[in-house]
PDB file of C-alpha atoms and ligand atoms in Angstrom:
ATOM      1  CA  UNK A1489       0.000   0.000   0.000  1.00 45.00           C
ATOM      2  CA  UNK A1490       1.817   2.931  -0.712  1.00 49.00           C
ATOM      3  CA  UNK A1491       2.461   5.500   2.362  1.00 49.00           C
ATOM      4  CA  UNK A1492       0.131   8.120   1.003  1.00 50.00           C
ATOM      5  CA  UNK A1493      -3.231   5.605   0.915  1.00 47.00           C
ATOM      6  CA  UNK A1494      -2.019   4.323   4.611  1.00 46.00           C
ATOM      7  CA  UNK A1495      -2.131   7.647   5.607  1.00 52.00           C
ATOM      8  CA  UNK A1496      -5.610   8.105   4.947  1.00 50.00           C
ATOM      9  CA  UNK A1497      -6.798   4.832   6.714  1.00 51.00           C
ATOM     10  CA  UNK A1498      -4.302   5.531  10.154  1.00 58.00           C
ATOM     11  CA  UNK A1499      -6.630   6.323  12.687  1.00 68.00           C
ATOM     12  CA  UNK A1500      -5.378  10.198  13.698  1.00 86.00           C
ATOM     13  CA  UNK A1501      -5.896   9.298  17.413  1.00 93.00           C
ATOM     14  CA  UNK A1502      -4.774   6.860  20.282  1.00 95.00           C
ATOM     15  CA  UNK A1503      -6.195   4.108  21.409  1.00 94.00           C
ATOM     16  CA  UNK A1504      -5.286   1.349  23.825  1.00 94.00           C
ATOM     17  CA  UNK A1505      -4.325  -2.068  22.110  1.00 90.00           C
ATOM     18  CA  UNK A1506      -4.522  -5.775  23.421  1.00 93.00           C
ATOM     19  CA  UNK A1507      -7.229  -5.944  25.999  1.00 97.00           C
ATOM     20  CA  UNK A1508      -9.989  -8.289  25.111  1.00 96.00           C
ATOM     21  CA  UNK A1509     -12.594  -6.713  27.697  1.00 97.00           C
ATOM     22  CA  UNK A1510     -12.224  -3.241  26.262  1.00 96.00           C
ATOM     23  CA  UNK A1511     -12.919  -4.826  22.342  1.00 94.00           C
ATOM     24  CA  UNK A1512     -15.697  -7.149  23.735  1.00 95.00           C
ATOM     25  CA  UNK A1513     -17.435  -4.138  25.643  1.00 96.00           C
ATOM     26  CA  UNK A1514     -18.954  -2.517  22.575  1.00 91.00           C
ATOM     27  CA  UNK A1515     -21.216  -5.055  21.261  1.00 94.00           C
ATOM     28  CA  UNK A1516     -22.117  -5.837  24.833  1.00 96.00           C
ATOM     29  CA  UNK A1517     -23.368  -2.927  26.439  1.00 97.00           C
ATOM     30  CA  UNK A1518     -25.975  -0.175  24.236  1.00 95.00           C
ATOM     31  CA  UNK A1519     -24.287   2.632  23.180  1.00 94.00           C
ATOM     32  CA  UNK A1520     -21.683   2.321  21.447  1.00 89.00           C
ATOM     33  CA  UNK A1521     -21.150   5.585  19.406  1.00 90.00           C
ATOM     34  CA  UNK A1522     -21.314   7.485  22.693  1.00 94.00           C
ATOM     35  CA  UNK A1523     -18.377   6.593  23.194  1.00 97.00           C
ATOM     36  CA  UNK A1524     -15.151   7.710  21.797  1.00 96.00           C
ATOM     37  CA  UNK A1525     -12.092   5.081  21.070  1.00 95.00           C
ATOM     38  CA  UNK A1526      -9.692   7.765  22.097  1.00 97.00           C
ATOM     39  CA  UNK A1527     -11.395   9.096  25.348  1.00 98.00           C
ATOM     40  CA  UNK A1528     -10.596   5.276  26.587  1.00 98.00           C
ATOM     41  CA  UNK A1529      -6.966   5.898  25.624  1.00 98.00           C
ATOM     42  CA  UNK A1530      -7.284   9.163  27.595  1.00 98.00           C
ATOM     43  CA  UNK A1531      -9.355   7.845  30.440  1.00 98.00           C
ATOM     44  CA  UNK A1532      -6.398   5.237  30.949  1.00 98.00           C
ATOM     45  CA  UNK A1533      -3.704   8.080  31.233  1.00 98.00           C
ATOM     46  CA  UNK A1534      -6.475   9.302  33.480  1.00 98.00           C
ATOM     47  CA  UNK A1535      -6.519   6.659  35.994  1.00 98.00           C
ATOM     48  CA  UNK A1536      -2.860   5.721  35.962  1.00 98.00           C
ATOM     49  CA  UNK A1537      -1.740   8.878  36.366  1.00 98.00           C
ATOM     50  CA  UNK A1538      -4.558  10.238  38.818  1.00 98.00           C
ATOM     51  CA  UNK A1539      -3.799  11.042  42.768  1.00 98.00           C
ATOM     52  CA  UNK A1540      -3.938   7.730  44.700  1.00 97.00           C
ATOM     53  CA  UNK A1541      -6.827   9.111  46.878  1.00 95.00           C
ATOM     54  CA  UNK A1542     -10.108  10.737  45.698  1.00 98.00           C
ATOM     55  CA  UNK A1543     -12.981   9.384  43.976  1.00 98.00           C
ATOM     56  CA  UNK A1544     -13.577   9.064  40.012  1.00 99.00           C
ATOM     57  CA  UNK A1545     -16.730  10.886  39.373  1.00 99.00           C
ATOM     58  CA  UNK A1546     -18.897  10.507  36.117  1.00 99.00           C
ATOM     59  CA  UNK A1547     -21.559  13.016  34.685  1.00 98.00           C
ATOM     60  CA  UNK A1548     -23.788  11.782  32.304  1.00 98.00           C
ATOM     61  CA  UNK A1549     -23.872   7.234  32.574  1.00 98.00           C
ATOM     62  CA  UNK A1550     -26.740   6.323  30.315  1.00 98.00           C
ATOM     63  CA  UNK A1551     -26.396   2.367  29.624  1.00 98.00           C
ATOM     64  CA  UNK A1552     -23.274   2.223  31.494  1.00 98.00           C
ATOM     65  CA  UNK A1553     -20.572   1.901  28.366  1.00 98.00           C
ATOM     66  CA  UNK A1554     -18.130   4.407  30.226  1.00 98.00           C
ATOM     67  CA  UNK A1555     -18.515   3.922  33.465  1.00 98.00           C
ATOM     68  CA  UNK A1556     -18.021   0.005  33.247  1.00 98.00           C
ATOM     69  CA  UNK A1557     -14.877   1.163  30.618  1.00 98.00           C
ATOM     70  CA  UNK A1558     -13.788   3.221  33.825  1.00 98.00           C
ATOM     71  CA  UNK A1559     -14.401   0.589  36.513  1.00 98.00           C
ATOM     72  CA  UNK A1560     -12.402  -1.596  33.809  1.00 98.00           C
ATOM     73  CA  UNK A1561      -9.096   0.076  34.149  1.00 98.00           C
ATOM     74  CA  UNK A1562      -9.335   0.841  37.900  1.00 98.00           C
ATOM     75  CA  UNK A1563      -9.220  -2.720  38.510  1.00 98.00           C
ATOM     76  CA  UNK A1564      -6.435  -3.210  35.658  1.00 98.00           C
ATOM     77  CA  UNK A1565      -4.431  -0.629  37.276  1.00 98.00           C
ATOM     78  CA  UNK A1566      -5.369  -1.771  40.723  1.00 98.00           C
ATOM     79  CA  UNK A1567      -6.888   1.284  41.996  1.00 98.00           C
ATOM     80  CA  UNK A1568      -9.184   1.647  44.784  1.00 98.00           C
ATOM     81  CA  UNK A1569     -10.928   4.548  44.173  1.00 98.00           C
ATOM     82  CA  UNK A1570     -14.449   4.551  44.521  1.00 98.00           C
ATOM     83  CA  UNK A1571     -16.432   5.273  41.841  1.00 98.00           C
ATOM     84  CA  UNK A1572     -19.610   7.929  41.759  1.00 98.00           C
ATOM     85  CA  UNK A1573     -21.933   9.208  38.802  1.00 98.00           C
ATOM     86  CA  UNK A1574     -24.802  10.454  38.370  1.00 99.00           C
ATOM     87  CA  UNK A1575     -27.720  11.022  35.290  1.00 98.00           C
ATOM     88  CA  UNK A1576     -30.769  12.516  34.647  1.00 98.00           C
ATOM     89  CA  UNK A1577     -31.773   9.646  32.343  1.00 98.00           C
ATOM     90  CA  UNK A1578     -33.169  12.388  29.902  1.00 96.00           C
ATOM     91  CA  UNK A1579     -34.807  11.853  26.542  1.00 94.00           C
ATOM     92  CA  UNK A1580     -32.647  14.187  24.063  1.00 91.00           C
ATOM     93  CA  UNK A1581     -34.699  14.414  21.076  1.00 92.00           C
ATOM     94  CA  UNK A1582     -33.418  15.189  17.579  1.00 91.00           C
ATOM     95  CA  UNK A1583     -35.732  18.251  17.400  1.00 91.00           C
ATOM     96  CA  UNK A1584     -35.870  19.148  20.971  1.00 90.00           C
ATOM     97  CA  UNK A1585     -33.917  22.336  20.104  1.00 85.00           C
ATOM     98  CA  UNK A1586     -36.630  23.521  17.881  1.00 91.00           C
ATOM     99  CA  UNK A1587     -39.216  24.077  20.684  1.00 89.00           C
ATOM    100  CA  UNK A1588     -41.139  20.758  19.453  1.00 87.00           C
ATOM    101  CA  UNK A1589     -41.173  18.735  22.502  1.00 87.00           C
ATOM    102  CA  UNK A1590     -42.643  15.115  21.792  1.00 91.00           C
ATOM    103  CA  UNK A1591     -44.120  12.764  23.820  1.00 94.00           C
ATOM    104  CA  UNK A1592     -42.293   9.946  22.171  1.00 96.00           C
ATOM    105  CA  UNK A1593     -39.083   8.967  20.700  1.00 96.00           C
ATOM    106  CA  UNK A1594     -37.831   9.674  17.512  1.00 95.00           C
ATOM    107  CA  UNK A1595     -39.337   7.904  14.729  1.00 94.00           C
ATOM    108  CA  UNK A1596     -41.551   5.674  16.802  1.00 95.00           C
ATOM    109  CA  UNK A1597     -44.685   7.338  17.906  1.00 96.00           C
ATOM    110  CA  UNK A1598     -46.424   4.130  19.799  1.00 96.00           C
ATOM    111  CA  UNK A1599     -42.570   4.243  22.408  1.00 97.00           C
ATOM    112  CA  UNK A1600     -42.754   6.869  24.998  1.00 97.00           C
ATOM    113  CA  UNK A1601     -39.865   8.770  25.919  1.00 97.00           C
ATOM    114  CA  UNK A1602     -40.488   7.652  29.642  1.00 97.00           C
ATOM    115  CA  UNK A1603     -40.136   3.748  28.542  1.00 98.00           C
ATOM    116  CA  UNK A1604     -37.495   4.386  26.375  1.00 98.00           C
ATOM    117  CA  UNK A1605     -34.977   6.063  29.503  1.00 98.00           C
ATOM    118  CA  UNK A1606     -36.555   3.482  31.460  1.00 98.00           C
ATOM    119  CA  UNK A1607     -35.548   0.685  29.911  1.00 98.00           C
ATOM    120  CA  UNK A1608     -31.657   2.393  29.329  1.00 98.00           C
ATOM    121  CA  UNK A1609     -31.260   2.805  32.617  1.00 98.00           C
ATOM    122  CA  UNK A1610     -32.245  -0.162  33.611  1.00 98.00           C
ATOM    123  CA  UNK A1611     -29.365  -1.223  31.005  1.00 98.00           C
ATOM    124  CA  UNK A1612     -27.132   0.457  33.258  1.00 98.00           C
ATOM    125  CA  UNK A1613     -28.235  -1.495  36.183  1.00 98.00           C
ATOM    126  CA  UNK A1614     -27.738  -4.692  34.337  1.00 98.00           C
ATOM    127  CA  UNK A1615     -24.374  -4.100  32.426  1.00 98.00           C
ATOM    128  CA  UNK A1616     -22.963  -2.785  35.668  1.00 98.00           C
ATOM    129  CA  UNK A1617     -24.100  -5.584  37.695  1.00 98.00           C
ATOM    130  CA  UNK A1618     -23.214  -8.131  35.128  1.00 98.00           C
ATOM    131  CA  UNK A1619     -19.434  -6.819  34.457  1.00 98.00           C
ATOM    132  CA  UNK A1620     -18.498  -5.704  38.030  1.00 98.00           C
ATOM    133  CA  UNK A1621     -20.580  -7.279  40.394  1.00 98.00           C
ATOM    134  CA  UNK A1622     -18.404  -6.428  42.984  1.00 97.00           C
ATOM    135  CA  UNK A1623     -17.291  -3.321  42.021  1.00 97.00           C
ATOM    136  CA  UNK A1624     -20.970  -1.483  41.502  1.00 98.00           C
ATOM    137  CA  UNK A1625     -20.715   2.393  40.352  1.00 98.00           C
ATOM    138  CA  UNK A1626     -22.061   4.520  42.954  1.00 98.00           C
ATOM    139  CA  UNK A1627     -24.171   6.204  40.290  1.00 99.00           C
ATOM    140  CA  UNK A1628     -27.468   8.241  40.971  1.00 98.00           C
ATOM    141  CA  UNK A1629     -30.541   9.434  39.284  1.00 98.00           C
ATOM    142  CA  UNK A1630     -30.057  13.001  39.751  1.00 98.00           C
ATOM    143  CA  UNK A1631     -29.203  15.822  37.325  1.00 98.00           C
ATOM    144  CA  UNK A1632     -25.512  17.032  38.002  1.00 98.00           C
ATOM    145  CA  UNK A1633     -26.907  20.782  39.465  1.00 98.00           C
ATOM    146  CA  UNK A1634     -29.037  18.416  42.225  1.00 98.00           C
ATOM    147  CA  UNK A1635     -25.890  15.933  42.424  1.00 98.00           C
ATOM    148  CA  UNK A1636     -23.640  19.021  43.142  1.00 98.00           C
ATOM    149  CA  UNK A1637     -26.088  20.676  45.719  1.00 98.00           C
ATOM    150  CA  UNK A1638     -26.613  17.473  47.451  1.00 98.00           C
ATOM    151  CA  UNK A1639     -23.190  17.091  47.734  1.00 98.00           C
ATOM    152  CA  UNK A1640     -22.698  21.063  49.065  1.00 98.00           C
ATOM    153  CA  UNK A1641     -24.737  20.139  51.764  1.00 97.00           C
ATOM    154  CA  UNK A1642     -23.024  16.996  53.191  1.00 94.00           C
ATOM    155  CA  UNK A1643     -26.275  15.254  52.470  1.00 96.00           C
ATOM    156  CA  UNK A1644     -26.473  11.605  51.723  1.00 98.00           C
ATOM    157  CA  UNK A1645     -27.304   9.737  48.595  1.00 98.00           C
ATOM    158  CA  UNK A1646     -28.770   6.671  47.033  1.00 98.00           C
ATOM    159  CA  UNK A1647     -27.324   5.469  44.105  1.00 98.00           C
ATOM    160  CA  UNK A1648     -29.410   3.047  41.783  1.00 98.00           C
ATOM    161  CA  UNK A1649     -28.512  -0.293  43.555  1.00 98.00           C
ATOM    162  CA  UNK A1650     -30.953   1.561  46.444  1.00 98.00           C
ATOM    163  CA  UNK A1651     -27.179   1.679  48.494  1.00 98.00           C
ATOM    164  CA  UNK A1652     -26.832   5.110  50.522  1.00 98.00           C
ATOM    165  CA  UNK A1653     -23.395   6.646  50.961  1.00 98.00           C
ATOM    166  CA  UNK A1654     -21.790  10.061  51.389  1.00 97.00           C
ATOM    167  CA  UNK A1655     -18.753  11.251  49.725  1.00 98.00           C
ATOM    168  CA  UNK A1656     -15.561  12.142  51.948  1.00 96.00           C
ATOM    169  CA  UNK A1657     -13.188  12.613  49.692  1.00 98.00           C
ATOM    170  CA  UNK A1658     -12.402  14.897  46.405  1.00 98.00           C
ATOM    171  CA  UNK A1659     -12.128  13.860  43.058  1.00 98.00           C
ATOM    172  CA  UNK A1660      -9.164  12.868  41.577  1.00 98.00           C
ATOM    173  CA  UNK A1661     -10.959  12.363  37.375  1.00 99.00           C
ATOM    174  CA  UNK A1662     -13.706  13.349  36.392  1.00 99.00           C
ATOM    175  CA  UNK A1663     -15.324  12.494  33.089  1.00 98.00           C
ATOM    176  CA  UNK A1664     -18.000  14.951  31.962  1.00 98.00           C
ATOM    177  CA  UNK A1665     -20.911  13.801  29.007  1.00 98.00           C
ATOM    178  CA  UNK A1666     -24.116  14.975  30.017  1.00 97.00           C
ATOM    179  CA  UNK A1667     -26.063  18.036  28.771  1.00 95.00           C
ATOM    180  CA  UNK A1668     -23.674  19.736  25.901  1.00 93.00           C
ATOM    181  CA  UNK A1669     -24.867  22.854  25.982  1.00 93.00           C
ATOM    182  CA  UNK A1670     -22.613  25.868  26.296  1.00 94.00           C
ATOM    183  CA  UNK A1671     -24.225  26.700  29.674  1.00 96.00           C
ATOM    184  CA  UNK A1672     -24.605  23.041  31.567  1.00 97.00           C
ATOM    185  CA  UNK A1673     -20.795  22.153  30.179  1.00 96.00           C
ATOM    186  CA  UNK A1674     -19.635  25.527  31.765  1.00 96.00           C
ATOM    187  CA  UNK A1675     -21.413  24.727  34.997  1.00 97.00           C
ATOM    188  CA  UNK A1676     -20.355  21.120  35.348  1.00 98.00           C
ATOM    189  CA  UNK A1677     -16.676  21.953  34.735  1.00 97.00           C
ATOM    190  CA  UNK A1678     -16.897  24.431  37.496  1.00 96.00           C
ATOM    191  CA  UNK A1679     -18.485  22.325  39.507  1.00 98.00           C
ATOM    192  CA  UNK A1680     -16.208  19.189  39.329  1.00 98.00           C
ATOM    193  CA  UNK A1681     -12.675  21.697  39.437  1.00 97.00           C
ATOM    194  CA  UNK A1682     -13.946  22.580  42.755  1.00 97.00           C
ATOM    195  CA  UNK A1683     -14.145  19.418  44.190  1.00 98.00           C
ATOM    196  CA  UNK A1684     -10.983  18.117  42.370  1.00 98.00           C
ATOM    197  CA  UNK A1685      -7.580  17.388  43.538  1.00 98.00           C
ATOM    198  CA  UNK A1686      -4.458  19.505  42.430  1.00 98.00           C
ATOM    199  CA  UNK A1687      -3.179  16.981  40.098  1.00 98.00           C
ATOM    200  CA  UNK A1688      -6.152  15.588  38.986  1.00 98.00           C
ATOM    201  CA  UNK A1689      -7.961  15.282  35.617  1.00 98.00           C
ATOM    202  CA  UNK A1690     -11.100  16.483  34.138  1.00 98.00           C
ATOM    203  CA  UNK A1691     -11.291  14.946  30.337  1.00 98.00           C
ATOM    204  CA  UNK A1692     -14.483  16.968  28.759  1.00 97.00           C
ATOM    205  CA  UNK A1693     -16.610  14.657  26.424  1.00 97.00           C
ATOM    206  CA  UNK A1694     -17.208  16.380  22.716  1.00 94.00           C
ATOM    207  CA  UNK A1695     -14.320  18.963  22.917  1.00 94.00           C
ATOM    208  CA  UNK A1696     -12.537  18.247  20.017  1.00 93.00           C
ATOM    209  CA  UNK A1697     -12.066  21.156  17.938  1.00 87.00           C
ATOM    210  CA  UNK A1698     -13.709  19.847  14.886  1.00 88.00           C
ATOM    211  CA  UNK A1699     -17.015  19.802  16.449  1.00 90.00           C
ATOM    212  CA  UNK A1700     -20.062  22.064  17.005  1.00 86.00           C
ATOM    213  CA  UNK A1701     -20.936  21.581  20.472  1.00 87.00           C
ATOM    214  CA  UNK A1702     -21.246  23.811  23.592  1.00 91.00           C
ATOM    215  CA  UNK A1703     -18.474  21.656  25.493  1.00 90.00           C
ATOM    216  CA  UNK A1704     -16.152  22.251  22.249  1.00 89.00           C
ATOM    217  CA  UNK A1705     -16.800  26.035  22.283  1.00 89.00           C
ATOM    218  CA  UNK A1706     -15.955  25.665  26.636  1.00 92.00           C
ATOM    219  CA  UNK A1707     -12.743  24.277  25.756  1.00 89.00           C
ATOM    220  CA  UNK A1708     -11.570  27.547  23.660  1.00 85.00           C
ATOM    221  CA  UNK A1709     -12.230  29.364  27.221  1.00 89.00           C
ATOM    222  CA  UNK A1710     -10.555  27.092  29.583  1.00 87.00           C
ATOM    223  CA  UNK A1711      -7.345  27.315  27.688  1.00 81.00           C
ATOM    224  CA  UNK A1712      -6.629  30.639  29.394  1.00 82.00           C
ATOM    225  CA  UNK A1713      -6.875  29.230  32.543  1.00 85.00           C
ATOM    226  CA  UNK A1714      -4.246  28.891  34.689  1.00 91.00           C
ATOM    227  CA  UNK A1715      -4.918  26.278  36.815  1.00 95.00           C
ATOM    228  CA  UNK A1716      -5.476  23.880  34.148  1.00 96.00           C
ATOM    229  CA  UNK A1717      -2.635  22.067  31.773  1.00 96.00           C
ATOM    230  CA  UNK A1718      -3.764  20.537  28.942  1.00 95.00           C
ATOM    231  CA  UNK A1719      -2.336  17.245  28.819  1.00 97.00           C
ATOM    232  CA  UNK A1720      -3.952  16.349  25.384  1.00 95.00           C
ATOM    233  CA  UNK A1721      -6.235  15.879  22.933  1.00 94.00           C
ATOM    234  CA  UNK A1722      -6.882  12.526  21.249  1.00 97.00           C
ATOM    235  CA  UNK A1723      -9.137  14.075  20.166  1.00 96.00           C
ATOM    236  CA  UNK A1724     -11.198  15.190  23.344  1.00 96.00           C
ATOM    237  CA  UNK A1725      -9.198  17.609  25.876  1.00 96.00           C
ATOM    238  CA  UNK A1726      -8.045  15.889  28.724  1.00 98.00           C
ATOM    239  CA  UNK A1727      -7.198  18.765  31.117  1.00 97.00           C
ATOM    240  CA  UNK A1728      -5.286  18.501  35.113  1.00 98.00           C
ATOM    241  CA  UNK A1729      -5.462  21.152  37.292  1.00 98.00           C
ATOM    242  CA  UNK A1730      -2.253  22.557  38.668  1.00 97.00           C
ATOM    243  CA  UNK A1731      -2.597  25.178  41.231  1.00 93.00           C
ATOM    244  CA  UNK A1732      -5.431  25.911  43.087  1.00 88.00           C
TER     245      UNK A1732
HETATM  246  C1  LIG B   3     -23.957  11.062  25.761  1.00 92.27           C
HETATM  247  S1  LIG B   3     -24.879  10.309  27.023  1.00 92.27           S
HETATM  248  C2  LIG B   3     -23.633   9.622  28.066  1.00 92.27           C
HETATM  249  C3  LIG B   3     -22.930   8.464  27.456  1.00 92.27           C
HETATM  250  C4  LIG B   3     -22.090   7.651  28.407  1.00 92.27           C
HETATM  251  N1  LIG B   3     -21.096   8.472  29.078  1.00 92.27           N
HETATM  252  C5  LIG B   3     -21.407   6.524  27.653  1.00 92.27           C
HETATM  253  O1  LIG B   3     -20.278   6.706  27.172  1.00 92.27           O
HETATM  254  O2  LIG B   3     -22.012   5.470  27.503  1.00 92.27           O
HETATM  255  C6  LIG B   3     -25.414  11.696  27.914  1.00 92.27           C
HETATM  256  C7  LIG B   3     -26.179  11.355  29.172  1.00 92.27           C
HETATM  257  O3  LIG B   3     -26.265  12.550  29.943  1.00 92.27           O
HETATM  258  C8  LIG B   3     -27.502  12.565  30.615  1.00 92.27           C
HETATM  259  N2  LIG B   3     -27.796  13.965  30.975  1.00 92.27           N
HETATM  260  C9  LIG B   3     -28.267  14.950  30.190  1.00 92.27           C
HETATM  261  N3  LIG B   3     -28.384  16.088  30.907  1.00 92.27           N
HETATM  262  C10 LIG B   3     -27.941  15.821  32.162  1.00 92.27           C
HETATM  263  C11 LIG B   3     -27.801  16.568  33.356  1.00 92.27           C
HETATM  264  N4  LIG B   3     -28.127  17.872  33.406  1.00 92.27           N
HETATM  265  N5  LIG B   3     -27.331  15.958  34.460  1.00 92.27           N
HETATM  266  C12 LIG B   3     -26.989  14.636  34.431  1.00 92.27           C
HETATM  267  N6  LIG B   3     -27.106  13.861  33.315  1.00 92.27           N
HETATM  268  C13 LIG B   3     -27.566  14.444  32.209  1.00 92.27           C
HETATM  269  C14 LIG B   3     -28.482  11.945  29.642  1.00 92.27           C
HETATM  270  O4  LIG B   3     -29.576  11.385  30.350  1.00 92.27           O
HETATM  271  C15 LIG B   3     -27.602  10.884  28.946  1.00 92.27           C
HETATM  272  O5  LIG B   3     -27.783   9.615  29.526  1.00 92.27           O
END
């Protein structure tokens, strides 16, 4: 093949090689073009590199494709961390942005968007319980603004195994993919840098610079922030914070 046709076919980001969980994964839990090849590659820098106390947090779960990726490679780099998330287990509709709010999902009038979120995060339940039994996500069904508040005020939580726990320490990575927008990215990211480590990671779903997306326009911002580093982008920023 000459050089300039393998060019075209090398994949222009990283990903992680030889691990027969990671490539059996996709065609076992829903969702698999939620999920970008290279944020794996950066969520393993992520957790290698990550302070050895703190929790890893997740915004944004729906069947459970990253967060069993995540509880993956804490156990593969024998890390203890405990693991928290949480999702609104929203309906995001193709139109939604128009104003048109329907009652069911797209393309499918006689499926409800209440059975459809239903039935993905019950997914979640199942995918986490089948892959890490022992290792469930502390993940709740709460928006990140009611996670964050509920956190604020030392209250407790329930996750969706019905298991109530409070969180004592910060976060040492945090993975953000819920709501995209501009304003939610903006507030999330704030959020999770105040409860995160010096020397921990945020890596920002959707960033890359080729794409149209509130959390890619964020990144332009947080670039002139100090107490961030950009460690890379492959291609979603994976950022650590610094200072204070
Ligand atoms: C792109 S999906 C997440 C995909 C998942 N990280 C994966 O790789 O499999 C986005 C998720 O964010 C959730 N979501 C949307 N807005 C949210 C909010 N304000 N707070 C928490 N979760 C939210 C949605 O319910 C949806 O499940």
């Amino acid at each position: 093949m000459k050089k300039s046709i393998q060019r075209i076919f090398r994949k222009k980001y990283k990903t992680i090689h030889d691990d027969s969980f990671l490539k059996r994964i996709k065609a076992t839990i829903i969702g698999e073009g939620m999920l970008h090849e290279g944020n794996i590659y950066l969520m393993d820098y992520a957790i290698r590199h990550m302070p050895d106390d703190g929790i890893v947090f997740e915004i944004g779960s729906y069947a459970g494709l990253s967060t069993n990726v995540m509880l993956h490679l804490l156990t593969k780099h024998d890390k203890k961390h405990m693991f928290v998330g949480c999702d609104a287990w929203i309906y995001e509709g193709f139109k939604d942005h128009t104003g048109i709010i329907e009652t069911h999902i797209d393309g499918k009038v006689d499926v409800t968007r209440k059975e459809y979120v239903s039935y993905i995060k019950q997914a979640f339940v199942n995918a986490a319980s089948l892959l890490h039994p022992n290792k469930k996500p502390h993940t709740c069904h709460l928006t990140s603004d009611a996670f964050f508040e509920q956190w604020n005020a030392n209250n407790e939580f329930t996750d969706v195994f019905d298991r109530t726990f409070s969180i004592q320490q910060e976060i040492s990575f945090g993975y953000i993919d819920g709501d995209h927008s501009y304003e939610q990215t903006k507030k999330d990211f704030e959020n999770v840098a105040s409860k995160l480590k010096v020397n921990g990671f945020i890596l920002l779903d959707d960033s890359a610079k080729h794409l149209h997306f509130g959390s890619s326009d964020f990144i332009q911002e947080i670039q002139q922030h100090d107490a961030f580093k950009i460690i890379a982008h492959n291609p979603n920023y994976l950022l650590q914070k610094v200072k204070e």
